Amino acid sequence: MVEKHEARGGASSRATAPPREVTATALGPWPGEDPVEAARIIRGELGSPHLPFLAELPDRGVGSDALGRTASILAELAVDVQPYGWRLVDRPGKDFRRAASALATDINVLADVAGAEENPAAEIKVQLVGPLSLAAGLHLHNGERALLDYGARRDLADSLAAGVGGYLSRVAAAVPGARLVVQMDEPEIAAVLAGTIPTSSGYRTLRAVPASEARESWRLVLDALRAAGAAEAVISVPEVEAPFDQILAAGADGIAVPLKALTSRQWEQLAGAVESGSSLWLGAMEAAGGPLPKVAESMEAVWRPWRQLGLPAQTLASIRVTPSAGLAGGSPSQATEVLGRLTRLADGLNQLAQG
């Protein structure tokens, strides 16, 4: 815990922490193919104190998906696309260049849009795929997942840690003075730790990765992020079998998790994390298909378990509210409406926090 405290202190010296209050953000995926439109909407809806983010636009195709985007920042490793997915290769090819070009375009657009603002937001969030889900998603030369091989897993974690510095420095240059927040996505973590990811043949599953290895891989990347200027780094996981204890032991500043299916035991774990000073990003608004829930319904979904756990109302200020999933499946107008409701949800929770 001492090591974690020291790491946080170093980050805060580079960027002043914002006041504690409930704020809103989204997870990264955004609909459409226009990065200018995306940046303008996101920054318009999520002005201070909320957290705007660098959008991912998977509708653009190969290289704009989360996996290809993260692979493009790896140091001394390259990828291409095969029928079974992204593969590690010896030399960069057109798919790698396409992913790197899309990311560079998005960062340049961010600089243009933020530079034209009279009052730029005080923070910016970027996303990347964490080392375990990266190993589950990338394939070796033989077509098997990199997750199969300990050496490949270690090389990927090392490469990701070495590559994040350049990524964050480019974002920092695009929004000078903004506090950098990083969301590290581990969508496959439950299957990785349980040993349920299938081999390429589909006839068996890959051996479970030890929790201790996952923790050390996260620590490696988290330390690199802080050294590169990240003031806050959270790990985003699905609610099923989410390893909250391992995430916090690795030194993450917080946890991002959907609210919808959390068990009583998980809520107790999250309550302990909040009481120890960790931040909690709750996927408190269902945005996948069907009509959006009313703000009052989403407020109650947060406040009810909070009250049942006996947490003081003022500790709600440790929360950021997000959609339960990425927003790429809808339209830009629908995604904009989600952001608007999230900011109203944050306002309502702040009123509860202030009594």
GROMACS .gro file of C-alpha atoms in nm:
model
  355
    1MET     CA    1   0.000   0.000   0.000
    2VAL     CA    2   0.295   0.234   0.063
    3GLU     CA    3   0.418   0.180  -0.290
    4LYS     CA    4   0.075   0.267  -0.427
    5HIS     CA    5   0.057   0.583  -0.219
    6GLU     CA    6   0.396   0.699  -0.345
    7ALA     CA    7   0.300   0.636  -0.707
    8ARG     CA    8  -0.015   0.842  -0.665
    9GLY     CA    9   0.178   1.123  -0.507
   10GLY     CA   10   0.412   1.142  -0.804
   11ALA     CA   11   0.124   1.162  -1.045
   12SER     CA   12  -0.058   1.434  -0.852
   13SER     CA   13   0.253   1.651  -0.859
   14ARG     CA   14   0.219   1.669  -1.236
   15ALA     CA   15  -0.152   1.749  -1.243
   16THR     CA   16  -0.376   1.880  -0.968
   17ALA     CA   17  -0.647   1.637  -0.866
   18PRO     CA   18  -0.999   1.769  -0.931
   19PRO     CA   19  -1.242   1.832  -0.644
   20ARG     CA   20  -1.421   1.518  -0.526
   21GLU     CA   21  -1.767   1.505  -0.676
   22VAL     CA   22  -1.970   1.264  -0.886
   23THR     CA   23  -1.877   1.302  -1.252
   24ALA     CA   24  -1.968   1.136  -1.580
   25THR     CA   25  -1.773   0.979  -1.862
   26ALA     CA   26  -1.817   0.696  -2.114
   27LEU     CA   27  -1.612   0.389  -2.194
   28GLY     CA   28  -1.459   0.489  -2.529
   29PRO     CA   29  -1.640   0.321  -2.824
   30TRP     CA   30  -1.847   0.577  -3.019
   31PRO     CA   31  -2.074   0.540  -3.325
   32GLY     CA   32  -1.994   0.667  -3.672
   33GLU     CA   33  -1.676   0.735  -3.865
   34ASP     CA   34  -1.619   1.107  -3.813
   35PRO     CA   35  -1.361   1.186  -3.541
   36VAL     CA   36  -1.431   1.560  -3.562
   37GLU     CA   37  -1.802   1.515  -3.491
   38ALA     CA   38  -1.722   1.269  -3.212
   39ALA     CA   39  -1.472   1.500  -3.043
   40ARG     CA   40  -1.703   1.801  -3.061
   41ILE     CA   41  -2.001   1.612  -2.917
   42ILE     CA   42  -1.805   1.443  -2.640
   43ARG     CA   43  -1.627   1.759  -2.530
   44GLY     CA   44  -1.949   1.960  -2.556
   45GLU     CA   45  -2.147   1.717  -2.340
   46LEU     CA   46  -1.870   1.633  -2.094
   47GLY     CA   47  -1.730   1.972  -2.003
   48SER     CA   48  -1.582   2.031  -1.657
   49PRO     CA   49  -1.624   1.876  -1.408
   50HIS     CA   50  -1.698   1.574  -1.625
   51LEU     CA   51  -1.442   1.362  -1.808
   52PRO     CA   52  -1.424   1.382  -2.190
   53PHE     CA   53  -1.242   1.102  -2.369
   54LEU     CA   54  -1.063   1.021  -2.692
   55ALA     CA   55  -1.327   0.833  -2.888
   56GLU     CA   56  -1.276   0.493  -3.048
   57LEU     CA   57  -1.462   0.464  -3.379
   58PRO     CA   58  -1.480   0.093  -3.467
   59ASP     CA   59  -1.722   0.164  -3.754
   60ARG     CA   60  -1.418   0.282  -3.953
   61GLY     CA   61  -1.308  -0.082  -3.977
   62VAL     CA   62  -0.977  -0.258  -3.934
   63GLY     CA   63  -0.741  -0.074  -3.703
   64SER     CA   64  -1.006   0.135  -3.532
   65ASP     CA   65  -1.118  -0.148  -3.306
   66ALA     CA   66  -0.988  -0.144  -2.948
   67LEU     CA   67  -0.748  -0.436  -3.001
   68GLY     CA   68  -0.589  -0.300  -3.318
   69ARG     CA   69  -0.567   0.047  -3.170
   70THR     CA   70  -0.377  -0.079  -2.866
   71ALA     CA   71  -0.157  -0.304  -3.080
   72SER     CA   72  -0.050   0.003  -3.278
   73ILE     CA   73   0.118   0.154  -2.970
   74LEU     CA   74   0.319  -0.157  -2.880
   75ALA     CA   75   0.695  -0.104  -2.872
   76GLU     CA   76   0.905  -0.324  -3.104
   77LEU     CA   77   0.611  -0.552  -3.189
   78ALA     CA   78   0.393  -0.538  -3.499
   79VAL     CA   79   0.064  -0.695  -3.607
   80ASP     CA   80  -0.139  -0.775  -3.913
   81VAL     CA   81  -0.488  -0.916  -3.971
   82GLN     CA   82  -0.561  -1.276  -4.064
   83PRO     CA   83  -0.900  -1.445  -4.107
   84TYR     CA   84  -0.887  -1.546  -3.739
   85GLY     CA   85  -0.794  -1.197  -3.616
   86TRP     CA   86  -0.492  -0.988  -3.527
   87ARG     CA   87  -0.155  -1.168  -3.544
   88LEU     CA   88   0.191  -1.074  -3.417
   89VAL     CA   89   0.436  -1.044  -3.708
   90ASP     CA   90   0.799  -0.951  -3.768
   91ARG     CA   91   0.741  -0.633  -3.968
   92PRO     CA   92   0.464  -0.372  -3.975
   93GLY     CA   93   0.223  -0.414  -4.265
   94LYS     CA   94  -0.072  -0.221  -4.402
   95ASP     CA   95  -0.306  -0.318  -4.116
   96PHE     CA   96  -0.060  -0.196  -3.855
   97ARG     CA   97  -0.005   0.127  -4.046
   98ARG     CA   98  -0.379   0.176  -4.083
   99ALA     CA   99  -0.430   0.140  -3.707
  100ALA     CA  100  -0.143   0.377  -3.628
  101SER     CA  101  -0.271   0.631  -3.883
  102ALA     CA  102  -0.625   0.625  -3.740
  103LEU     CA  103  -0.496   0.688  -3.390
  104ALA     CA  104  -0.271   0.971  -3.510
  105THR     CA  105  -0.568   1.128  -3.689
  106ASP     CA  106  -0.781   1.111  -3.376
  107ILE     CA  107  -0.511   1.274  -3.163
  108ASN     CA  108  -0.465   1.552  -3.421
  109VAL     CA  109  -0.841   1.610  -3.428
  110LEU     CA  110  -0.844   1.627  -3.049
  111ALA     CA  111  -0.575   1.896  -3.063
  112ASP     CA  112  -0.775   2.099  -3.316
  113VAL     CA  113  -1.106   2.074  -3.133
  114ALA     CA  114  -0.959   2.138  -2.787
  115GLY     CA  115  -0.747   2.422  -2.920
  116ALA     CA  116  -1.054   2.604  -3.047
  117GLU     CA  117  -1.230   2.592  -2.708
  118GLU     CA  118  -1.245   2.900  -2.488
  119ASN     CA  119  -1.240   2.691  -2.173
  120PRO     CA  120  -1.083   2.350  -2.245
  121ALA     CA  121  -1.175   2.065  -2.012
  122ALA     CA  122  -0.937   2.011  -1.724
  123GLU     CA  123  -0.905   1.637  -1.793
  124ILE     CA  124  -0.890   1.390  -2.080
  125LYS     CA  125  -0.932   1.013  -2.075
  126VAL     CA  126  -0.776   0.761  -2.307
  127GLN     CA  127  -0.839   0.388  -2.327
  128LEU     CA  128  -0.621   0.088  -2.402
  129VAL     CA  129  -0.662  -0.288  -2.383
  130GLY     CA  130  -0.487  -0.440  -2.083
  131PRO     CA  131  -0.209  -0.697  -2.116
  132LEU     CA  132  -0.416  -1.009  -2.040
  133SER     CA  133  -0.699  -0.935  -2.284
  134LEU     CA  134  -0.434  -0.826  -2.536
  135ALA     CA  135  -0.268  -1.167  -2.506
  136ALA     CA  136  -0.607  -1.335  -2.542
  137GLY     CA  137  -0.689  -1.137  -2.857
  138LEU     CA  138  -0.356  -1.144  -3.043
  139HIS     CA  139  -0.233  -1.458  -3.218
  140LEU     CA  140   0.113  -1.605  -3.272
  141HIS     CA  141   0.259  -1.707  -3.609
  142ASN     CA  142   0.105  -2.053  -3.576
  143GLY     CA  143  -0.243  -1.908  -3.527
  144GLU     CA  144  -0.263  -1.988  -3.156
  145ARG     CA  145  -0.342  -1.715  -2.908
  146ALA     CA  146  -0.046  -1.542  -2.745
  147LEU     CA  147  -0.213  -1.624  -2.415
  148LEU     CA  148  -0.091  -1.982  -2.457
  149ASP     CA  149   0.274  -1.894  -2.406
  150TYR     CA  150   0.418  -1.740  -2.088
  151GLY     CA  151   0.704  -1.577  -2.280
  152ALA     CA  152   0.461  -1.421  -2.527
  153ARG     CA  153   0.245  -1.290  -2.244
  154ARG     CA  154   0.546  -1.135  -2.077
  155ASP     CA  155   0.673  -0.983  -2.402
  156LEU     CA  156   0.333  -0.824  -2.465
  157ALA     CA  157   0.316  -0.676  -2.115
  158ASP     CA  158   0.670  -0.538  -2.154
  159SER     CA  159   0.592  -0.400  -2.500
  160LEU     CA  160   0.271  -0.235  -2.383
  161ALA     CA  161   0.449  -0.080  -2.085
  162ALA     CA  162   0.722   0.052  -2.315
  163GLY     CA  163   0.470   0.189  -2.566
  164VAL     CA  164   0.236   0.385  -2.340
  165GLY     CA  165   0.484   0.668  -2.288
  166GLY     CA  166   0.476   0.775  -2.650
  167TYR     CA  167   0.097   0.744  -2.658
  168LEU     CA  168   0.044   0.963  -2.352
  169SER     CA  169   0.301   1.219  -2.462
  170ARG     CA  170   0.114   1.270  -2.790
  171VAL     CA  171  -0.217   1.311  -2.609
  172ALA     CA  172  -0.059   1.550  -2.357
  173ALA     CA  173   0.076   1.761  -2.642
  174ALA     CA  174  -0.272   1.774  -2.796
  175VAL     CA  175  -0.433   1.905  -2.475
  176PRO     CA  176  -0.159   2.094  -2.288
  177GLY     CA  177  -0.209   2.108  -1.914
  178ALA     CA  178  -0.496   1.859  -1.905
  179ARG     CA  179  -0.493   1.593  -1.636
  180LEU     CA  180  -0.443   1.254  -1.805
  181VAL     CA  181  -0.671   0.968  -1.702
  182VAL     CA  182  -0.626   0.616  -1.840
  183GLN     CA  183  -0.885   0.339  -1.856
  184MET     CA  184  -0.726  -0.003  -1.906
  185ASP     CA  185  -0.982  -0.250  -2.043
  186GLU     CA  186  -0.970  -0.618  -1.950
  187PRO     CA  187  -1.291  -0.756  -2.108
  188GLU     CA  188  -1.156  -1.114  -2.120
  189ILE     CA  189  -1.016  -1.128  -1.768
  190ALA     CA  190  -1.272  -1.367  -1.620
  191ALA     CA  191  -1.209  -1.624  -1.895
  192VAL     CA  192  -0.832  -1.570  -1.876
  193LEU     CA  193  -0.823  -1.640  -1.502
  194ALA     CA  194  -1.072  -1.928  -1.525
  195GLY     CA  195  -0.901  -2.103  -1.816
  196THR     CA  196  -1.207  -2.105  -2.042
  197ILE     CA  197  -1.068  -1.936  -2.355
  198PRO     CA  198  -1.064  -2.190  -2.639
  199THR     CA  199  -0.757  -2.285  -2.839
  200SER     CA  200  -0.752  -2.211  -3.211
  201SER     CA  201  -0.883  -2.561  -3.284
  202GLY     CA  202  -1.169  -2.518  -3.039
  203TYR     CA  203  -1.117  -2.870  -2.899
  204ARG     CA  204  -0.972  -2.760  -2.568
  205THR     CA  205  -0.919  -2.449  -2.361
  206LEU     CA  206  -0.605  -2.258  -2.268
  207ARG     CA  207  -0.464  -2.303  -1.921
  208ALA     CA  208  -0.570  -2.043  -1.667
  209VAL     CA  209  -0.325  -1.759  -1.608
  210PRO     CA  210  -0.230  -1.735  -1.238
  211ALA     CA  211  -0.379  -1.437  -1.055
  212SER     CA  212  -0.029  -1.343  -0.937
  213GLU     CA  213   0.088  -1.310  -1.299
  214ALA     CA  214  -0.213  -1.095  -1.389
  215ARG     CA  215  -0.140  -0.872  -1.092
  216GLU     CA  216   0.226  -0.828  -1.187
  217SER     CA  217   0.141  -0.759  -1.553
  218TRP     CA  218  -0.101  -0.487  -1.445
  219ARG     CA  219   0.151  -0.341  -1.205
  220LEU     CA  220   0.410  -0.323  -1.483
  221VAL     CA  221   0.177  -0.127  -1.713
  222LEU     CA  222   0.032   0.090  -1.434
  223ASP     CA  223   0.381   0.192  -1.323
  224ALA     CA  224   0.468   0.282  -1.683
  225LEU     CA  225   0.149   0.487  -1.719
  226ARG     CA  226   0.226   0.687  -1.407
  227ALA     CA  227   0.585   0.740  -1.516
  228ALA     CA  228   0.445   0.873  -1.846
  229GLY     CA  229   0.224   1.129  -1.672
  230ALA     CA  230  -0.106   0.951  -1.600
  231ALA     CA  231  -0.265   1.111  -1.295
  232GLU     CA  232  -0.528   0.837  -1.261
  233ALA     CA  233  -0.543   0.482  -1.397
  234VAL     CA  234  -0.839   0.249  -1.355
  235ILE     CA  235  -0.895  -0.105  -1.477
  236SER     CA  236  -1.226  -0.176  -1.648
  237VAL     CA  237  -1.374  -0.527  -1.617
  238PRO     CA  238  -1.707  -0.701  -1.678
  239GLU     CA  239  -1.915  -0.767  -1.369
  240VAL     CA  240  -1.895  -1.147  -1.396
  241GLU     CA  241  -1.613  -1.291  -1.181
  242ALA     CA  242  -1.435  -0.954  -1.171
  243PRO     CA  243  -1.108  -0.984  -0.970
  244PHE     CA  244  -1.148  -0.664  -0.768
  245ASP     CA  245  -0.895  -0.768  -0.505
  246GLN     CA  246  -0.625  -0.837  -0.763
  247ILE     CA  247  -0.690  -0.506  -0.941
  248LEU     CA  248  -0.645  -0.308  -0.623
  249ALA     CA  249  -0.342  -0.514  -0.518
  250ALA     CA  250  -0.180  -0.427  -0.852
  251GLY     CA  251  -0.203  -0.058  -0.759
  252ALA     CA  252  -0.488   0.065  -0.980
  253ASP     CA  253  -0.646   0.390  -0.864
  254GLY     CA  254  -0.991   0.248  -0.918
  255ILE     CA  255  -1.223  -0.003  -1.080
  256ALA     CA  256  -1.470   0.044  -1.366
  257VAL     CA  257  -1.751  -0.212  -1.370
  258PRO     CA  258  -2.111  -0.241  -1.493
  259LEU     CA  259  -2.369  -0.205  -1.219
  260LYS     CA  260  -2.637  -0.433  -1.358
  261ALA     CA  261  -2.540  -0.775  -1.216
  262LEU     CA  262  -2.318  -0.702  -0.918
  263THR     CA  263  -2.372  -0.947  -0.632
  264SER     CA  264  -2.398  -0.853  -0.265
  265ARG     CA  265  -2.047  -0.986  -0.211
  266GLN     CA  266  -1.910  -0.774  -0.496
  267TRP     CA  267  -2.082  -0.467  -0.356
  268GLU     CA  268  -1.916  -0.534  -0.021
  269GLN     CA  269  -1.577  -0.555  -0.193
  270LEU     CA  270  -1.642  -0.229  -0.376
  271ALA     CA  271  -1.755  -0.064  -0.054
  272GLY     CA  272  -1.424  -0.162   0.103
  273ALA     CA  273  -1.239  -0.015  -0.193
  274VAL     CA  274  -1.429   0.313  -0.164
  275GLU     CA  275  -1.359   0.332   0.209
  276SER     CA  276  -0.987   0.280   0.141
  277GLY     CA  277  -0.981   0.574  -0.101
  278SER     CA  278  -1.014   0.403  -0.439
  279SER     CA  279  -1.234   0.551  -0.709
  280LEU     CA  280  -1.532   0.361  -0.848
  281TRP     CA  281  -1.659   0.396  -1.202
  282LEU     CA  282  -2.009   0.249  -1.215
  283GLY     CA  283  -2.175   0.149  -1.541
  284ALA     CA  284  -2.501   0.283  -1.406
  285MET     CA  285  -2.694   0.345  -1.728
  286GLU     CA  286  -2.811   0.067  -1.958
  287ALA     CA  287  -2.755   0.195  -2.308
  288ALA     CA  288  -2.762  -0.123  -2.518
  289GLY     CA  289  -3.089  -0.149  -2.708
  290GLY     CA  290  -3.434  -0.038  -2.602
  291PRO     CA  291  -3.531   0.292  -2.445
  292LEU     CA  292  -3.289   0.456  -2.204
  293PRO     CA  293  -3.378   0.431  -1.835
  294LYS     CA  294  -3.502   0.741  -1.660
  295VAL     CA  295  -3.239   0.931  -1.464
  296ALA     CA  296  -3.433   0.869  -1.143
  297GLU     CA  297  -3.421   0.493  -1.204
  298SER     CA  298  -3.045   0.500  -1.254
  299MET     CA  299  -3.004   0.711  -0.939
  300GLU     CA  300  -3.199   0.458  -0.737
  301ALA     CA  301  -2.991   0.170  -0.880
  302VAL     CA  302  -2.681   0.336  -0.732
  303TRP     CA  303  -2.829   0.479  -0.412
  304ARG     CA  304  -3.015   0.166  -0.296
  305PRO     CA  305  -2.709  -0.063  -0.253
  306TRP     CA  306  -2.506   0.232  -0.125
  307ARG     CA  307  -2.759   0.289   0.151
  308GLN     CA  308  -2.794  -0.084   0.225
  309LEU     CA  309  -2.418  -0.113   0.276
  310GLY     CA  310  -2.425   0.173   0.524
  311LEU     CA  311  -2.189   0.390   0.319
  312PRO     CA  312  -2.211   0.763   0.405
  313ALA     CA  313  -2.383   0.971   0.139
  314GLN     CA  314  -2.077   1.193   0.100
  315THR     CA  315  -1.870   0.895  -0.021
  316LEU     CA  316  -2.076   0.902  -0.341
  317ALA     CA  317  -1.821   1.163  -0.447
  318SER     CA  318  -1.580   0.878  -0.523
  319ILE     CA  319  -1.796   0.772  -0.818
  320ARG     CA  320  -1.780   0.835  -1.188
  321VAL     CA  321  -2.091   0.720  -1.373
  322THR     CA  322  -2.066   0.560  -1.716
  323PRO     CA  323  -2.285   0.364  -1.954
  324SER     CA  324  -2.289  -0.010  -1.887
  325ALA     CA  325  -2.112  -0.068  -2.221
  326GLY     CA  326  -1.958   0.118  -2.513
  327LEU     CA  327  -2.184   0.336  -2.728
  328ALA     CA  328  -2.073   0.227  -3.075
  329GLY     CA  329  -2.386   0.019  -3.138
  330GLY     CA  330  -2.626   0.313  -3.167
  331SER     CA  331  -2.628   0.644  -3.355
  332PRO     CA  332  -2.438   0.963  -3.268
  333SER     CA  333  -2.764   1.125  -3.155
  334GLN     CA  334  -2.844   0.831  -2.927
  335ALA     CA  335  -2.492   0.836  -2.784
  336THR     CA  336  -2.526   1.211  -2.724
  337GLU     CA  337  -2.848   1.152  -2.533
  338VAL     CA  338  -2.672   0.895  -2.315
  339LEU     CA  339  -2.403   1.149  -2.222
  340GLY     CA  340  -2.668   1.407  -2.137
  341ARG     CA  341  -2.848   1.165  -1.908
  342LEU     CA  342  -2.523   1.064  -1.743
  343THR     CA  343  -2.442   1.424  -1.652
  344ARG     CA  344  -2.792   1.463  -1.506
  345LEU     CA  345  -2.740   1.139  -1.313
  346ALA     CA  346  -2.413   1.278  -1.175
  347ASP     CA  347  -2.593   1.600  -1.072
  348GLY     CA  348  -2.860   1.402  -0.890
  349LEU     CA  349  -2.607   1.188  -0.704
  350ASN     CA  350  -2.416   1.500  -0.606
  351GLN     CA  351  -2.730   1.640  -0.448
  352LEU     CA  352  -2.760   1.319  -0.243
  353ALA     CA  353  -2.392   1.337  -0.148
  354GLN     CA  354  -2.435   1.692  -0.023
  355GLY     CA  355  -2.736   1.597   0.188
   0.00000   0.00000   0.00000
